[in-house]
Tab-separated table of C-alpha atoms in Angstrom:
chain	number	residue	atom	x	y	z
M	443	UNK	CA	44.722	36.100	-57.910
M	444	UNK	CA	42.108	34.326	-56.030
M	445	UNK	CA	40.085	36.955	-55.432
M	446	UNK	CA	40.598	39.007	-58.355
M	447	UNK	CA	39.064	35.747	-60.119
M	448	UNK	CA	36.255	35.536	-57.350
M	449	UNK	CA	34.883	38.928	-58.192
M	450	UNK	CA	35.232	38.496	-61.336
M	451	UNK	CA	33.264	35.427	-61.041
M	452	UNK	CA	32.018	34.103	-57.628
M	453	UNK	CA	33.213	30.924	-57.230
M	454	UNK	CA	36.304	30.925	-59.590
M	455	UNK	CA	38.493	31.887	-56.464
M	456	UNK	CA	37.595	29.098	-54.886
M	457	UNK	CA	38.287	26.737	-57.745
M	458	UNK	CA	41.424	28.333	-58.162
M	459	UNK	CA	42.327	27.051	-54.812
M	460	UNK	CA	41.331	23.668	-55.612
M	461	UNK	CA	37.859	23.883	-52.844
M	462	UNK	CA	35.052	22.821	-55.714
M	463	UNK	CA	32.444	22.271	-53.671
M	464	UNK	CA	32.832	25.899	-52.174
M	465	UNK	CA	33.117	26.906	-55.536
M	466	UNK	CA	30.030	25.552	-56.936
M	467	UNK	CA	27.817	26.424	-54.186
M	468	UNK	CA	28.878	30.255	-54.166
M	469	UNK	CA	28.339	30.180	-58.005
M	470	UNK	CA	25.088	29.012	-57.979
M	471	UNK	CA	23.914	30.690	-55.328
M	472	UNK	CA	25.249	33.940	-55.925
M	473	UNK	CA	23.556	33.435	-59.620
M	474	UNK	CA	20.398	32.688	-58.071
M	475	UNK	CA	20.139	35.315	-56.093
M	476	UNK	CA	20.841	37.741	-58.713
M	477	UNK	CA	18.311	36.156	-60.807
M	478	UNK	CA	15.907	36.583	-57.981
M	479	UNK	CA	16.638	40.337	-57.806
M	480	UNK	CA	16.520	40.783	-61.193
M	481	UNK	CA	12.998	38.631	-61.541
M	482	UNK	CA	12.004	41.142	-58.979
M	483	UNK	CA	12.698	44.173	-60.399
M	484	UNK	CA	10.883	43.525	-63.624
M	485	UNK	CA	7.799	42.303	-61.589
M	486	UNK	CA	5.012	44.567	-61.102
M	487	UNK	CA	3.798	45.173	-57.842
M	488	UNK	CA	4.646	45.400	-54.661
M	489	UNK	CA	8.257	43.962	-54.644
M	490	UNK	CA	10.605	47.141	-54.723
M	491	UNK	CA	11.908	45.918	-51.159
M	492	UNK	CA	12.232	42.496	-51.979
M	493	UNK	CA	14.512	43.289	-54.598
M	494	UNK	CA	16.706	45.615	-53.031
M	495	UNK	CA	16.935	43.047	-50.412
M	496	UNK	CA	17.908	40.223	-53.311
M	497	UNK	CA	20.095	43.091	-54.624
M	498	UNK	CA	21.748	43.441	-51.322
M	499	UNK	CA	22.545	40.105	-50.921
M	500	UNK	CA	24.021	39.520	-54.259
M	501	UNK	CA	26.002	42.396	-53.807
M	502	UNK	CA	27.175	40.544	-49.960
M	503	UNK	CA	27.953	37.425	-51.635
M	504	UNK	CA	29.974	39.064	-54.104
M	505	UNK	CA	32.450	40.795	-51.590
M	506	UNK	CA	32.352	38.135	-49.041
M	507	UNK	CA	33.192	35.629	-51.710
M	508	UNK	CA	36.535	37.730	-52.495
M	509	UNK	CA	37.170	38.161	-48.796
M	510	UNK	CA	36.777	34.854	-48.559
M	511	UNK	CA	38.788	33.522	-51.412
M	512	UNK	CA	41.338	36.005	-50.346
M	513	UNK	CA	41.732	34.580	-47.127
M	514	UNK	CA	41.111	30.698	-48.501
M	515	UNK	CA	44.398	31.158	-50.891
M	516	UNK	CA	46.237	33.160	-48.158
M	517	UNK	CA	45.880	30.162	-46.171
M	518	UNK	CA	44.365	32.480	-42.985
M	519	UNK	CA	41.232	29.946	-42.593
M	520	UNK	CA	40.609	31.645	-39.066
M	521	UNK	CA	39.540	34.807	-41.548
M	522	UNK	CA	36.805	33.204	-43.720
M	523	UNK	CA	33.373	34.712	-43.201
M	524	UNK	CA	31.338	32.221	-45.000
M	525	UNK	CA	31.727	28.453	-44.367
M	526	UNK	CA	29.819	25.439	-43.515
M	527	UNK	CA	27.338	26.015	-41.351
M	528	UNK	CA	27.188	29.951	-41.753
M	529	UNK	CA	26.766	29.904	-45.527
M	530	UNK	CA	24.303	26.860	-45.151
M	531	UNK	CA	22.447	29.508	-43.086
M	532	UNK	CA	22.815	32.049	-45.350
M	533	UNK	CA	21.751	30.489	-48.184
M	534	UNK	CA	18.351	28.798	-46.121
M	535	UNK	CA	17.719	32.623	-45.254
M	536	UNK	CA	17.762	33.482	-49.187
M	537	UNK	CA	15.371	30.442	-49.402
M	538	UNK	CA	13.196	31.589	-46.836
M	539	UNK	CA	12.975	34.784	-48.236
M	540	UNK	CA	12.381	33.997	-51.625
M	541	UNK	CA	9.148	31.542	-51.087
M	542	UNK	CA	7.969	34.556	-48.665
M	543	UNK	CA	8.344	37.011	-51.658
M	544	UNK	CA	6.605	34.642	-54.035
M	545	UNK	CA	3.897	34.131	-52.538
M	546	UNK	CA	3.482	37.771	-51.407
M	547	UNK	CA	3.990	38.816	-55.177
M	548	UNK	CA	1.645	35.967	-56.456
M	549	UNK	CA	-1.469	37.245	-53.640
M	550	UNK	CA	-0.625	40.524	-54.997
M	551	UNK	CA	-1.657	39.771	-58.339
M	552	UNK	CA	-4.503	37.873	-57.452
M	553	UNK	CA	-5.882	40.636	-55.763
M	554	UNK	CA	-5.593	43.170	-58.212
């Protein structure tokens, strides 16, 4: 059920188990990074990479979320992909890319 209701939603899995805090930061940050993509692919320019990468990612966070949500409510915590430190790094990546793609995109359009 947990990860039925994490790929349904990511995060709910994780709430369903009763692990908030994993739950909220998989929701936002899987919404954000959708929202990037999407920004991206209605920006003109030079951005088509940048939002398959952002589209790649989402998609990641979606099916590691019910992996891990899976594993969270099976109770196998050895199996969980993201956690702590490794979705912290994940998520700093995203960041990363994001202000590197923004600022790409906005040089872009001043130079056209």
């Amino acid at each position: 059920m947990a990860a039925l209701l994490s790929l349904f939603l990511p995060g709910a899995g994780h709430a369903f188990v009763g692990q908030w805090g994993q739950a909220a930061a998989r929701a936002v940050t899987s919404t954000w990074v959708l929202c990037m993509a999407l920004m991206f692919a209605f920006e003109q320019g030079p951005t088509a990479a940048v939002t398959i990468l952002f589209g790649v990612a989402a998609f990641g966070l979606w099916a590691v979320g019910g992996h891990d949500a899976y594993r969270e409510a099976a109770g196998d915590t050895a199996g969980v992909i993201l956690r702590g430190r490794s979705f912290m790094f994940v998520f700093l990546s995203l960041v990363g890319l994001s202000v590197v793609a923004v600022f790409v995109s906005a040089f872009a359009a001043l130079g056209a």
